[in-house]
């Protein structure tokens, strides 16, 4: 049985795309590519340069000049992110990045730049690629498209526990608020809004563990 060369996993904030995507990639010996990290690093670069968010031209210039590198770290299993050669992985989930990333990701010029880079990487194959618009825009021809669903409360709880495990101080109510805000902006933007592709398989993860979700996707891959 031939395995799909590209597996697209989309879904709202903290729906488990990265955890599940990494497990699938590991099982298949594929690359895991988290496109959300690109929007986060772009946001970090813009905030670092104190660029006003309504100056779209300058913002796009900053992002197009940024040297963004994502490197899978085989020792930690995480993706190391470099901006202009500097490791910034630990800074990408700071509250100021969470608060601004969806605003920056809604800007058409930003999406144009990042989507082109993402598509180029995705076309190399043997890849599990996670995001919001992979099945609809970045790689609509992906042979397997998954869309993960979960209630905002469940997602906030998962993110809260994940932060605790990673030693990141956080507040459940703040996380829930941010998740709802991002969902709202991501779902309603004009370009590449968050929505399942017509041929995506929807998985409601509320009552499933991340391992059960990964097993479900593995069985779809094996079908
Ligand atoms: O990990 P989490 O689900 O919290 O978010 P993420 O995947 O790191 O994505 C951060 C933000 O980037 C999202 O809220 C979207 O605004 C944006 N994003 C996007 O617009 N398109 C993508 N393909 C991936 C992320």
mmCIF file with all atom_site columns, N, CA and C in Angstrom, residues 66-69 71 81-88:
data_model
loop_
_atom_site.group_PDB
_atom_site.id
_atom_site.type_symbol
_atom_site.label_atom_id
_atom_site.label_alt_id
_atom_site.label_comp_id
_atom_site.label_asym_id
_atom_site.label_entity_id
_atom_site.label_seq_id
_atom_site.pdbx_PDB_ins_code
_atom_site.Cartn_x
_atom_site.Cartn_y
_atom_site.Cartn_z
_atom_site.occupancy
_atom_site.B_iso_or_equiv
_atom_site.pdbx_formal_charge
_atom_site.auth_seq_id
_atom_site.auth_comp_id
_atom_site.auth_asym_id
_atom_site.auth_atom_id
_atom_site.pdbx_PDB_model_num
ATOM 1  N N  . UNK A 1 66 ? 13.823 38.849 6.526  1.00 0.00 ? 66 UNK A N  1
ATOM 2  C CA . UNK A 1 66 ? 14.195 38.002 7.670  1.00 0.00 ? 66 UNK A CA 1
ATOM 3  C C  . UNK A 1 66 ? 14.678 36.639 7.172  1.00 0.00 ? 66 UNK A C  1
ATOM 4  N N  . UNK A 1 67 ? 15.772 36.182 7.742  1.00 0.00 ? 67 UNK A N  1
ATOM 5  C CA . UNK A 1 67 ? 16.256 34.846 7.411  1.00 0.00 ? 67 UNK A CA 1
ATOM 6  C C  . UNK A 1 67 ? 15.666 33.892 8.471  1.00 0.00 ? 67 UNK A C  1
ATOM 7  N N  . UNK A 1 68 ? 14.575 33.195 8.067  1.00 0.00 ? 68 UNK A N  1
ATOM 8  C CA . UNK A 1 68 ? 13.874 32.309 9.009  1.00 0.00 ? 68 UNK A CA 1
ATOM 9  C C  . UNK A 1 68 ? 14.284 30.869 8.727  1.00 0.00 ? 68 UNK A C  1
ATOM 10 N N  . UNK A 1 69 ? 14.779 30.190 9.741  1.00 0.00 ? 69 UNK A N  1
ATOM 11 C CA . UNK A 1 69 ? 15.138 28.781 9.532  1.00 0.00 ? 69 UNK A CA 1
ATOM 12 C C  . UNK A 1 69 ? 14.488 27.914 10.582 1.00 0.00 ? 69 UNK A C  1
ATOM 13 N N  . UNK A 1 71 ? 14.639 24.134 12.075 1.00 0.00 ? 71 UNK A N  1
ATOM 14 C CA . UNK A 1 71 ? 15.490 22.933 12.038 1.00 0.00 ? 71 UNK A CA 1
ATOM 15 C C  . UNK A 1 71 ? 14.942 21.903 13.010 1.00 0.00 ? 71 UNK A C  1
ATOM 16 N N  . UNK A 1 81 ? 13.968 27.154 16.030 1.00 0.00 ? 81 UNK A N  1
ATOM 17 C CA . UNK A 1 81 ? 13.706 28.248 15.091 1.00 0.00 ? 81 UNK A CA 1
ATOM 18 C C  . UNK A 1 81 ? 14.815 29.290 15.209 1.00 0.00 ? 81 UNK A C  1
ATOM 19 N N  . UNK A 1 82 ? 15.376 29.648 14.062 1.00 0.00 ? 82 UNK A N  1
ATOM 20 C CA . UNK A 1 82 ? 16.432 30.661 14.027 1.00 0.00 ? 82 UNK A CA 1
ATOM 21 C C  . UNK A 1 82 ? 15.934 31.863 13.236 1.00 0.00 ? 82 UNK A C  1
ATOM 22 N N  . UNK A 1 83 ? 16.150 33.045 13.791 1.00 0.00 ? 83 UNK A N  1
ATOM 23 C CA . UNK A 1 83 ? 15.860 34.284 13.057 1.00 0.00 ? 83 UNK A CA 1
ATOM 24 C C  . UNK A 1 83 ? 17.190 35.001 12.881 1.00 0.00 ? 83 UNK A C  1
ATOM 25 N N  . UNK A 1 84 ? 17.593 35.191 11.624 1.00 0.00 ? 84 UNK A N  1
ATOM 26 C CA . UNK A 1 84 ? 18.890 35.791 11.307 1.00 0.00 ? 84 UNK A CA 1
ATOM 27 C C  . UNK A 1 84 ? 20.013 35.130 12.122 1.00 0.00 ? 84 UNK A C  1
ATOM 28 N N  . UNK A 1 85 ? 19.947 33.815 12.196 1.00 0.00 ? 85 UNK A N  1
ATOM 29 C CA . UNK A 1 85 ? 21.005 33.042 12.847 1.00 0.00 ? 85 UNK A CA 1
ATOM 30 C C  . UNK A 1 85 ? 20.880 32.945 14.361 1.00 0.00 ? 85 UNK A C  1
ATOM 31 N N  . UNK A 1 86 ? 19.911 33.642 14.945 1.00 0.00 ? 86 UNK A N  1
ATOM 32 C CA . UNK A 1 86 ? 19.776 33.643 16.413 1.00 0.00 ? 86 UNK A CA 1
ATOM 33 C C  . UNK A 1 86 ? 18.632 32.705 16.816 1.00 0.00 ? 86 UNK A C  1
ATOM 34 N N  . UNK A 1 87 ? 18.910 31.819 17.805 1.00 0.00 ? 87 UNK A N  1
ATOM 35 C CA . UNK A 1 87 ? 17.870 30.876 18.255 1.00 0.00 ? 87 UNK A CA 1
ATOM 36 C C  . UNK A 1 87 ? 16.796 31.633 19.036 1.00 0.00 ? 87 UNK A C  1
ATOM 37 N N  . UNK A 1 88 ? 15.542 31.535 18.585 1.00 0.00 ? 88 UNK A N  1
ATOM 38 C CA . UNK A 1 88 ? 14.473 32.280 19.273 1.00 0.00 ? 88 UNK A CA 1
ATOM 39 C C  . UNK A 1 88 ? 13.285 31.379 19.634 1.00 0.00 ? 88 UNK A C  1
#
